Coordinates of C-alpha atoms in Angstrom, one line a residue:
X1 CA -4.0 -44.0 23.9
X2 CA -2.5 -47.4 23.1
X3 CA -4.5 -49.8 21.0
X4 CA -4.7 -50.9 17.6
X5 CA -8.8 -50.4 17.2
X6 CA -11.4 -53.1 16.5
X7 CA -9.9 -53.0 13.0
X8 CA -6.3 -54.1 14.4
X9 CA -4.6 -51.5 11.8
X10 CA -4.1 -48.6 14.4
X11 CA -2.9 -45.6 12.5
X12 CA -1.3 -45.5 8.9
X13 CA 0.6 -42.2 8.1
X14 CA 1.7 -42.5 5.0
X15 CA 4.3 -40.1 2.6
X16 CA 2.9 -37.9 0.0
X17 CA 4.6 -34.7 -1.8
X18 CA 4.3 -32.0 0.0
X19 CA 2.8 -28.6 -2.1
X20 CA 5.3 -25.6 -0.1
X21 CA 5.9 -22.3 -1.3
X22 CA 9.0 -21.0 -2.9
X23 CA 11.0 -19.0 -0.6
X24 CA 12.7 -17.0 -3.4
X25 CA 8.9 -16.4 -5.0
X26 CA 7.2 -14.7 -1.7
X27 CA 8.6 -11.9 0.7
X28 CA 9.2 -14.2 3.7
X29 CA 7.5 -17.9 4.5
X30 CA 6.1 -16.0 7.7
X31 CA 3.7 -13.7 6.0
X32 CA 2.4 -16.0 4.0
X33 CA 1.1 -18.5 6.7
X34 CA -2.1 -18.1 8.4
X35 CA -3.6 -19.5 12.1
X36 CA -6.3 -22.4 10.7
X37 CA -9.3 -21.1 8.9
X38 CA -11.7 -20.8 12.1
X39 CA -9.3 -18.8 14.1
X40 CA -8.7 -16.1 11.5
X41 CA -12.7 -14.5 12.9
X42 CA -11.8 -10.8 12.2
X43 CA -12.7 -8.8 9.8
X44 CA -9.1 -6.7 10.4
X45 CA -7.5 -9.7 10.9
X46 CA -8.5 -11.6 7.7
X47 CA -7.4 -8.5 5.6
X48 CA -4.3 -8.0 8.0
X49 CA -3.4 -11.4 6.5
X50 CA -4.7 -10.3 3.0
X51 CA -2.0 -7.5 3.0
X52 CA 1.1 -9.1 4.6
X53 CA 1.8 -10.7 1.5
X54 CA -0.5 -11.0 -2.1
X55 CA 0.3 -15.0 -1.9
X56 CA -1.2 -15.4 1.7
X57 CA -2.6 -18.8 2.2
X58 CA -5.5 -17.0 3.9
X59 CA -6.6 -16.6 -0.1
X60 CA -6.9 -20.5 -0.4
X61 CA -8.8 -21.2 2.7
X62 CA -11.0 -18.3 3.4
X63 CA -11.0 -16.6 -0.5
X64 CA -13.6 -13.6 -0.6
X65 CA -16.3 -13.4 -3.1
X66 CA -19.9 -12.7 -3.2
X67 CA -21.2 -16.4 -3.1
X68 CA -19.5 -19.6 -1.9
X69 CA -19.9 -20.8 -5.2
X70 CA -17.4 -18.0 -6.9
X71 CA -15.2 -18.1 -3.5
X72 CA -14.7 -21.8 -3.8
X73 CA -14.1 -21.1 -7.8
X74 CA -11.3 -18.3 -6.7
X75 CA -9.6 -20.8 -4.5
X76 CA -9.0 -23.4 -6.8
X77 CA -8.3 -20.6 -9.7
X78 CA -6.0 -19.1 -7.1
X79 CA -4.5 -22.8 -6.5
X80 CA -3.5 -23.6 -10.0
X81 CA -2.5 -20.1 -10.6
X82 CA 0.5 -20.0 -7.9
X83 CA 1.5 -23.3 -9.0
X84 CA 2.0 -22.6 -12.8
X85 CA 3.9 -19.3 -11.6
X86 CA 6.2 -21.2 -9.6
X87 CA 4.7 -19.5 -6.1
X88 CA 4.1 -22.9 -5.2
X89 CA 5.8 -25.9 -5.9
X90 CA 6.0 -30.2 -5.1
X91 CA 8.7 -31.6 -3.4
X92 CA 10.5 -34.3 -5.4
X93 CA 9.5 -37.4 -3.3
X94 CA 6.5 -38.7 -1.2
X95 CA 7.6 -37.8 2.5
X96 CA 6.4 -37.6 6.2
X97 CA 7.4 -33.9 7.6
X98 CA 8.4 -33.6 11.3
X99 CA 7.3 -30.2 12.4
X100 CA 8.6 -28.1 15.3
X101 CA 7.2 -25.4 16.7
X102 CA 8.1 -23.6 19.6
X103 CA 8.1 -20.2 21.9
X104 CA 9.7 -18.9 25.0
X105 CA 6.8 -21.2 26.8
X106 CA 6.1 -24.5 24.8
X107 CA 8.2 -27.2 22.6
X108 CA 6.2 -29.0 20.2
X109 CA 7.1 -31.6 17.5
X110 CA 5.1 -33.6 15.4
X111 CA 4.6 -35.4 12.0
X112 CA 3.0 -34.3 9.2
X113 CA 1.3 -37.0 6.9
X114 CA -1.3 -38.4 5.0
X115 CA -3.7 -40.3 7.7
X116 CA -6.0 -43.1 6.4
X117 CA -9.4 -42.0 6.9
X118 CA -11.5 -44.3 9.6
X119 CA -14.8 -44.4 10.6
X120 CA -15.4 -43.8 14.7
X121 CA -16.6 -47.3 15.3
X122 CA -12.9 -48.6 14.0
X123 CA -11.7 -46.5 17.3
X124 CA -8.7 -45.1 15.7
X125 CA -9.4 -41.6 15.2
X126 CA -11.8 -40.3 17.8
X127 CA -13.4 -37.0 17.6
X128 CA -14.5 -35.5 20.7
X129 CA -16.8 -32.5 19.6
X130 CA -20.4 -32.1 17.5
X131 CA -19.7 -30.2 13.9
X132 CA -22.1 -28.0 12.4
X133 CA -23.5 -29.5 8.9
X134 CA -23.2 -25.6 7.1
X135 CA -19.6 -25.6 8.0
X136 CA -19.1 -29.3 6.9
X137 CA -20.4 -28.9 3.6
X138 CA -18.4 -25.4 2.7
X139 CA -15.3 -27.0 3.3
X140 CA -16.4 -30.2 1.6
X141 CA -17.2 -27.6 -1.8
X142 CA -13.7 -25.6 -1.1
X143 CA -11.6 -29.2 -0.9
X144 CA -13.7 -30.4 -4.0
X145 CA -13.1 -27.4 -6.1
X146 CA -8.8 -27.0 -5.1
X147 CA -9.1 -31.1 -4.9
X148 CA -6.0 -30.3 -2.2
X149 CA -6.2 -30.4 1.6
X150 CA -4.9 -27.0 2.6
X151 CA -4.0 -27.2 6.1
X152 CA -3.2 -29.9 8.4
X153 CA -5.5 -30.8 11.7
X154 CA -4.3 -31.6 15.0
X155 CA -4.3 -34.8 16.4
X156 CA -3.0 -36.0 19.4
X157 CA -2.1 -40.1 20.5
X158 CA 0.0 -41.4 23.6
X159 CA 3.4 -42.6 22.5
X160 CA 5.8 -44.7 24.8
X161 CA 7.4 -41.8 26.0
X162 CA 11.3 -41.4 26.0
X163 CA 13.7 -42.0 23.3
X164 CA 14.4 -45.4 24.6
X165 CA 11.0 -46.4 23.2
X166 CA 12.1 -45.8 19.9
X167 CA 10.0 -46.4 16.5
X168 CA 8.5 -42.5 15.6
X169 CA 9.8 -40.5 19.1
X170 CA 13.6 -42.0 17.8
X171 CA 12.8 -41.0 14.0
X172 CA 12.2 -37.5 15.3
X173 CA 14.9 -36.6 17.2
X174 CA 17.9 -38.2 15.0
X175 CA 16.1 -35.9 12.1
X176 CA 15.8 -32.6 14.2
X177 CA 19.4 -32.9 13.9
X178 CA 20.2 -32.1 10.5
X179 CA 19.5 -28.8 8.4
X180 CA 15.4 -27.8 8.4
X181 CA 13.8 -27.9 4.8
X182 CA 13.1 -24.6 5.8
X183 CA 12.7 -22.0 9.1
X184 CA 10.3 -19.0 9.8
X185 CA 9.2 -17.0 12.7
X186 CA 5.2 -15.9 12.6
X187 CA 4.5 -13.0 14.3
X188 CA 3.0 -14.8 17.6
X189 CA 6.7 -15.4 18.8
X190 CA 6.5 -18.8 17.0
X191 CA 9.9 -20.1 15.5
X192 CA 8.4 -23.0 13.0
X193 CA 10.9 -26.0 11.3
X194 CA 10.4 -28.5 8.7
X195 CA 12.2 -31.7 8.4
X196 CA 11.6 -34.2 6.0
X197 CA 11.7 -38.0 6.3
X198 CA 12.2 -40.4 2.9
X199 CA 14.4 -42.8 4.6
X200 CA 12.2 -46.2 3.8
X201 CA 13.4 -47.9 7.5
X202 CA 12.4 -44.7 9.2
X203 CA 9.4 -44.5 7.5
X204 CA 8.8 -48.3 8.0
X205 CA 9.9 -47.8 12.4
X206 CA 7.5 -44.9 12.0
X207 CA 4.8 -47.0 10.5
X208 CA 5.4 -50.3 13.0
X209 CA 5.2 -47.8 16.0
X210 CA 1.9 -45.9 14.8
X211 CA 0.0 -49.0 14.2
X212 CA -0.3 -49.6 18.0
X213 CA -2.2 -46.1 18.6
X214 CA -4.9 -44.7 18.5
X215 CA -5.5 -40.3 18.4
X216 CA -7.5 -38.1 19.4
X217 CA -8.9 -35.2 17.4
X218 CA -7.1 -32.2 18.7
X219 CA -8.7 -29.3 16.1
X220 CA -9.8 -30.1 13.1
X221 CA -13.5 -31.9 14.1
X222 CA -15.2 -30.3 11.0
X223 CA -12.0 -30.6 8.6
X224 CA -11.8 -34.9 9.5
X225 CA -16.0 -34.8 9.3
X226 CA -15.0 -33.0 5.7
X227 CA -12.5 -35.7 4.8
X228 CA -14.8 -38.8 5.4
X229 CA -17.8 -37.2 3.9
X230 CA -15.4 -36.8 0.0
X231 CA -14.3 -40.4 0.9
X232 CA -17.1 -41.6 0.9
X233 CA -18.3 -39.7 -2.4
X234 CA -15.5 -42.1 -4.3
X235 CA -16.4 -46.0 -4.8
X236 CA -12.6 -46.5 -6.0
X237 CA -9.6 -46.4 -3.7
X238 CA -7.4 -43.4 -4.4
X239 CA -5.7 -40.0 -2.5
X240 CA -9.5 -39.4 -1.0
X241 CA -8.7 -42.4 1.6
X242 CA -6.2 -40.2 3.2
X243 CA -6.0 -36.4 5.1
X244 CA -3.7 -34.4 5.9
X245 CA -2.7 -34.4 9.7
X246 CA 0.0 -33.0 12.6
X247 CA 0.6 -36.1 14.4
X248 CA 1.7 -35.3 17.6
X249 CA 2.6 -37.6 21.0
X250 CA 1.4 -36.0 23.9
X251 CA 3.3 -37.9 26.1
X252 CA 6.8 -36.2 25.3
X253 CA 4.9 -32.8 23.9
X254 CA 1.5 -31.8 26.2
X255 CA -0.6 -29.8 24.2
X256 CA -2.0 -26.8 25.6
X257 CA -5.6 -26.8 25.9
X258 CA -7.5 -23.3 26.4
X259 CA -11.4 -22.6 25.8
X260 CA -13.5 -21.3 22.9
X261 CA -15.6 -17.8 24.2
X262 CA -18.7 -17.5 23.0
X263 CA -20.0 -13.8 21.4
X264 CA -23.6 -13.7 21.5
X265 CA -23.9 -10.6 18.8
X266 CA -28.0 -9.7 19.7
X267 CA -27.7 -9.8 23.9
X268 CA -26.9 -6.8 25.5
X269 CA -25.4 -7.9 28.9
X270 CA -27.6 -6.0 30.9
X271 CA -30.3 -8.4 29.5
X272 CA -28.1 -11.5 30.0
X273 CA -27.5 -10.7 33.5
X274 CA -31.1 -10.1 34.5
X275 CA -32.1 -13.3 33.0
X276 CA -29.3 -15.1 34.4
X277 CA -29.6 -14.1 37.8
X278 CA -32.8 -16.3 38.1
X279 CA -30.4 -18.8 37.9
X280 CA -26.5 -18.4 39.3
X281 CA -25.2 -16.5 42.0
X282 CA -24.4 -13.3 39.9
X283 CA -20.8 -10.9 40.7
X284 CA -19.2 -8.0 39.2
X285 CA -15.4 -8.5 39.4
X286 CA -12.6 -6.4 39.0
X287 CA -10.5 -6.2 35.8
X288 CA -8.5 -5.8 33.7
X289 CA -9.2 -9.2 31.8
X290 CA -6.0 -11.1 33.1
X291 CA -7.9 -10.6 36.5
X292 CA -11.2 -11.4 35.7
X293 CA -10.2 -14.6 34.3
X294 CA -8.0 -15.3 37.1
X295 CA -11.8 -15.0 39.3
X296 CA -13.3 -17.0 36.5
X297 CA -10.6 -19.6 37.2
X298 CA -11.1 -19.3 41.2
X299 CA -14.4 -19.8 40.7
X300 CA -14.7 -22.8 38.6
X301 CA -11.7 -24.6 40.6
X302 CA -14.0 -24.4 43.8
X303 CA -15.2 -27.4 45.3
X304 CA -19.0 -25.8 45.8
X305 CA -18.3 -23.7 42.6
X306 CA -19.3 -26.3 40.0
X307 CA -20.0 -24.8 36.4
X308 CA -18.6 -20.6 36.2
X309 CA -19.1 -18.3 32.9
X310 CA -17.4 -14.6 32.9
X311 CA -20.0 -12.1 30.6
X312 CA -18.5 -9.3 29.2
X313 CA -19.4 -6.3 26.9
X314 CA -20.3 -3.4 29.0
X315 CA -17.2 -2.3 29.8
X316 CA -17.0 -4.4 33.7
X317 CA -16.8 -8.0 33.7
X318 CA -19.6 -10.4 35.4
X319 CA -18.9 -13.4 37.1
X320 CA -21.6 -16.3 37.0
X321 CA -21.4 -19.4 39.1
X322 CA -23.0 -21.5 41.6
X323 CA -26.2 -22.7 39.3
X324 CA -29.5 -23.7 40.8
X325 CA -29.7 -27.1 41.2
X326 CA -33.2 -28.0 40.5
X327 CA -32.8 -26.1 37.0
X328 CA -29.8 -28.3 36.4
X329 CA -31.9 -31.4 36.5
X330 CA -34.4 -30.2 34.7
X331 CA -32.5 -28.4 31.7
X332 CA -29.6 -30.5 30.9
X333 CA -30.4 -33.8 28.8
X334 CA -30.3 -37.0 31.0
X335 CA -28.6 -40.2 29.3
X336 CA -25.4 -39.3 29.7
X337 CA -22.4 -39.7 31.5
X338 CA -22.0 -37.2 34.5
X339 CA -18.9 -36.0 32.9
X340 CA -20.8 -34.7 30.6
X341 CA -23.7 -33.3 32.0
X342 CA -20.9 -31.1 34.3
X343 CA -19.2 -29.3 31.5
X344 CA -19.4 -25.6 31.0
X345 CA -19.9 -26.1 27.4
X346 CA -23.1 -28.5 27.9
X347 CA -24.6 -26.5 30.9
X348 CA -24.2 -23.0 28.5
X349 CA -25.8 -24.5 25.5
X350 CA -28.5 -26.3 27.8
X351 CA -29.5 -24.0 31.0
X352 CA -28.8 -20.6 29.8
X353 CA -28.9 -20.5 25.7
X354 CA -31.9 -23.0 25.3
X355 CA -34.0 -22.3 28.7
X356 CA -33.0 -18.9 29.3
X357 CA -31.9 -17.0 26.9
X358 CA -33.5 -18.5 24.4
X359 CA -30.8 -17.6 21.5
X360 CA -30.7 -20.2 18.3
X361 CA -27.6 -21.6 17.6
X362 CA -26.4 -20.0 14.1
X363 CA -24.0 -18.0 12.8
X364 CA -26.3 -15.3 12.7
X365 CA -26.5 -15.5 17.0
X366 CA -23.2 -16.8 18.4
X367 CA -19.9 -16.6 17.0
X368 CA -17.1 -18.9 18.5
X369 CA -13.8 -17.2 19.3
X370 CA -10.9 -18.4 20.6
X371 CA -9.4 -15.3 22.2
X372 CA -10.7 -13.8 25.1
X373 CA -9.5 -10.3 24.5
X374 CA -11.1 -10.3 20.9
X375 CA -14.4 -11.6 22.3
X376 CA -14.8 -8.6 24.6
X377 CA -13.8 -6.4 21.8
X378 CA -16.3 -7.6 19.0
X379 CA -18.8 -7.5 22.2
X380 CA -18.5 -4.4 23.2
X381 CA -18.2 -2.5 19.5
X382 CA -21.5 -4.1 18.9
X383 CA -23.5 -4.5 21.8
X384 CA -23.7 -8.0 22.5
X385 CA -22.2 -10.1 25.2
X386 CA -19.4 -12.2 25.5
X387 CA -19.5 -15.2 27.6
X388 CA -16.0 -16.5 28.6
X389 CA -15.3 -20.1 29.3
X390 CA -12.7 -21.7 31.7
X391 CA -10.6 -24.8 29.4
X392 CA -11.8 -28.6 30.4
X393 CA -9.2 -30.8 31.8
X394 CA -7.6 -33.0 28.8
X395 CA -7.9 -35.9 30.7
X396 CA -12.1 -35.3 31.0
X397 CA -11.8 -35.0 27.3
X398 CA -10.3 -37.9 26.5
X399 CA -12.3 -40.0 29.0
X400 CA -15.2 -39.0 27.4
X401 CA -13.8 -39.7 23.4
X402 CA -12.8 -43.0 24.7
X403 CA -16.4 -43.9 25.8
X404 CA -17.5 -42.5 22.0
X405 CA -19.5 -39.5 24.0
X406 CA -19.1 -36.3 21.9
X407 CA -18.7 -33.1 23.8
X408 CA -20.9 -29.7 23.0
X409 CA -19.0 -28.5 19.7
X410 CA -16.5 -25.9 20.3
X411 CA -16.2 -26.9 23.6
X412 CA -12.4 -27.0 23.6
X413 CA -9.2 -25.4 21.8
X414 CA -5.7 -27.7 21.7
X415 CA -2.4 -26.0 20.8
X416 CA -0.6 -25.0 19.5
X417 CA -2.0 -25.5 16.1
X418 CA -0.1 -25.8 13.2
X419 CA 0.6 -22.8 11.1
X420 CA -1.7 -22.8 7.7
X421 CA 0.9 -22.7 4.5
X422 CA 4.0 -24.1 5.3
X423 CA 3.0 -27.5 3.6
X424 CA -0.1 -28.5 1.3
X425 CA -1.3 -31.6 0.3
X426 CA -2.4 -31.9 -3.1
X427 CA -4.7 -34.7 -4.3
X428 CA -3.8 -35.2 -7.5
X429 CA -0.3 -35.4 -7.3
X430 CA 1.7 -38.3 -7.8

């Protein structure tokens, strides 16, 4: 993704002071992270992250009280709390942060910044995904009340590729050379590193090279939709024109892309199944998970396969392809590309939530989750069913954000993401 946007100003990361913990202040840098807000969906997990450490992050972005008034009023209490007991303090200097995070499996490396905010018509950030307003407008009340953005989203742009190319890919790996600002390991396997940049002619190569690109949202659909709905709240120019943001080029560091499962909490599968059956060619298939997902993949990599769901929550595993053509046509909203009319995501929503299921889509009905294993779980403890969704191919997504066509919400899930906690941005710092 290579262009500088109707605007011609391409993207402008720019320094800020990074809000970090104080390692001496906390029992380890690891337990006081968090995965982003809207991955943490457990009840067990959130207090998990609760208990690891009292100065968890997970107390900033998801605090716990009996409105969202008084939890958006603990956050910010919380906020300014930790950082006149010294829990959390500035770094001396506006910087950019290169972050590296990697496993036995993936390398990444990116920078952390302060991203001018753009409209989608400028074409410089482009979100691929719907949001959902309720979502929108709690996070909007929790960044208003800690005035900070507490964790960075994901984005993702097409850099030269190669050192040779130099401009932010050189930056990067002349500073992964030196001594990290600081090292952790999360309990995932992650090993995380921070790396600061204040140099002005890095920052300057960094800011010539950017210019030229464009990103796409990776995660973080609602969280950008947050930042340009406070932005636009201010008439004067100020810290509300940027957001935090994990730059990362995709063309020396893939992302991983895997699916978002969908737990429908009030469907008993056996209900599910006899409905959908009027529609797809219907299979039980063997487990454990790791197998049935393997069939879900056969399934949807088919040439006659076309659009494949695995149901779960009975204790066996149901696989769902091959849907009726004629209900196709007549379910899934014409006007759009084909592209989109194929995905999983829009013939789920379309064909079997709307026409046959009939479910509303609230919090109340469906719950998005990212793993599979914890969507059979909360499915089976409480009687609903899981559907499981096979990942869409990066390169449909970004076809599809290049033509300004947004994709069902929740449709995908890029990683890694960035570890919650290991650098804030506060607004009202200097």
């Amino acid at each position: 993704m290579s262009t500088s946007g109707p605007g011609g100003q391409g993207l402008q990361l720019t320094p800020f002071r990074g809000l970090r913990y104080v390692a001496e202040r906390v029992g380890s840098l690891a337990a006081v992270t968090s995965p982003p807000y809207d991955v943490v969906v457990r009840p067990d997990g959130l207090r998990e992250l609760e208990t690891a450490d009292p100065h968890n992050i997970v107390r900033l972005i998801l605090p716990q009280a009996g409105t969202p008034a008084d939890r958006h009023r603990q956050a910010a209490d919380t906020l300014r709390r930790w950082q006149a007991d010294g829990i959390l303090a500035p770094d001396p200097e506006p910087a950019l942060y290169v972050y590296e995070q990697r496993d036995s499996h993936i390398l990444q490396r990116g920078l952390i910044g302060a991203l001018r905010l753009s409209p989608r018509e400028e074409g410089v950030v482009l979100p691929h995904e719907e949001v959902m307003p309720h979502i929108v407008e709690d996070r909007a009340d929790l960044m208003r009340a800690t005035a900070a953005n507490l964790e960075p989203l994901l984005l993702a742009y097409r850099g030269n590729g190669g050192d040779a190319g130099g401009g932010a890919a050189q930056v990067i790996e002349r500073t992964i050379r030196h001594e990290p600002l600081l090292s952790t390991t999360t309990e995932d396997g992650f090993d995380h590193h921070l790396w600061r940049i204040t140099d002005p002619a890095d920052l300057v190569a960094i800011a010539a090279d950017l210019r030229n690109h464009q990103a796409l949202i990776a995660d973080g659909h609602h969280r950008w939709a947050t930042y340009l709905r406070l932005r636009e709240e201010r008439t004067e120019p100020g810290p509300w024109d940027f957001g935090l943001v994990l730059l990362v080029d995709t063309a020396r560091y893939p992302l991983r892309v895997r699916a978002i499962h969908r737990l429908l909490r009030h469907l008993p599968v056996a209900e599910a199944l006899a409905t959908a059956r009027t529609a797809f060619r219907v299979r039980t298939v063997d487990g454990p998970l790791p197998r049935a997902l393997d069939a879900l993949a056969e399934a949807a990599a088919a040439p006659d396969g076309q659009n494949a769901f695995l149901l779960a929550g009975d204790g066996g595993f149901h696989l769902l392809d091959r849907p009726d053509p004629g209900l196709l046509a007549r379910t899934v909203p014409e006007g759009r590309p084909e592209a989109w009319r194929a995905l999983d995501a829009t013939v789920l929503h379309s064909l079997l939530l709307d026409h046959l299921w009939q479910i509303p889509d609230s919090a109340e009905h469906i719950g998005y989750i990212h793993d599979a294993e914890a969507a059979v779980e909360q499915a089976e403890r409480h009687g609903g069913t899981a559907v499981l969704m096979h990942p869409v191919r990066e390169e449909v997504v970004r076809e599809l954000a290049r033509q300004g066509v947004a994709m069902p919400r929740k449709s995908t899930s890029f990683g890694p993401k960035p570890a919650t906690g290991l650098v804030l941005r506060s607004l009202t710092l200097g």
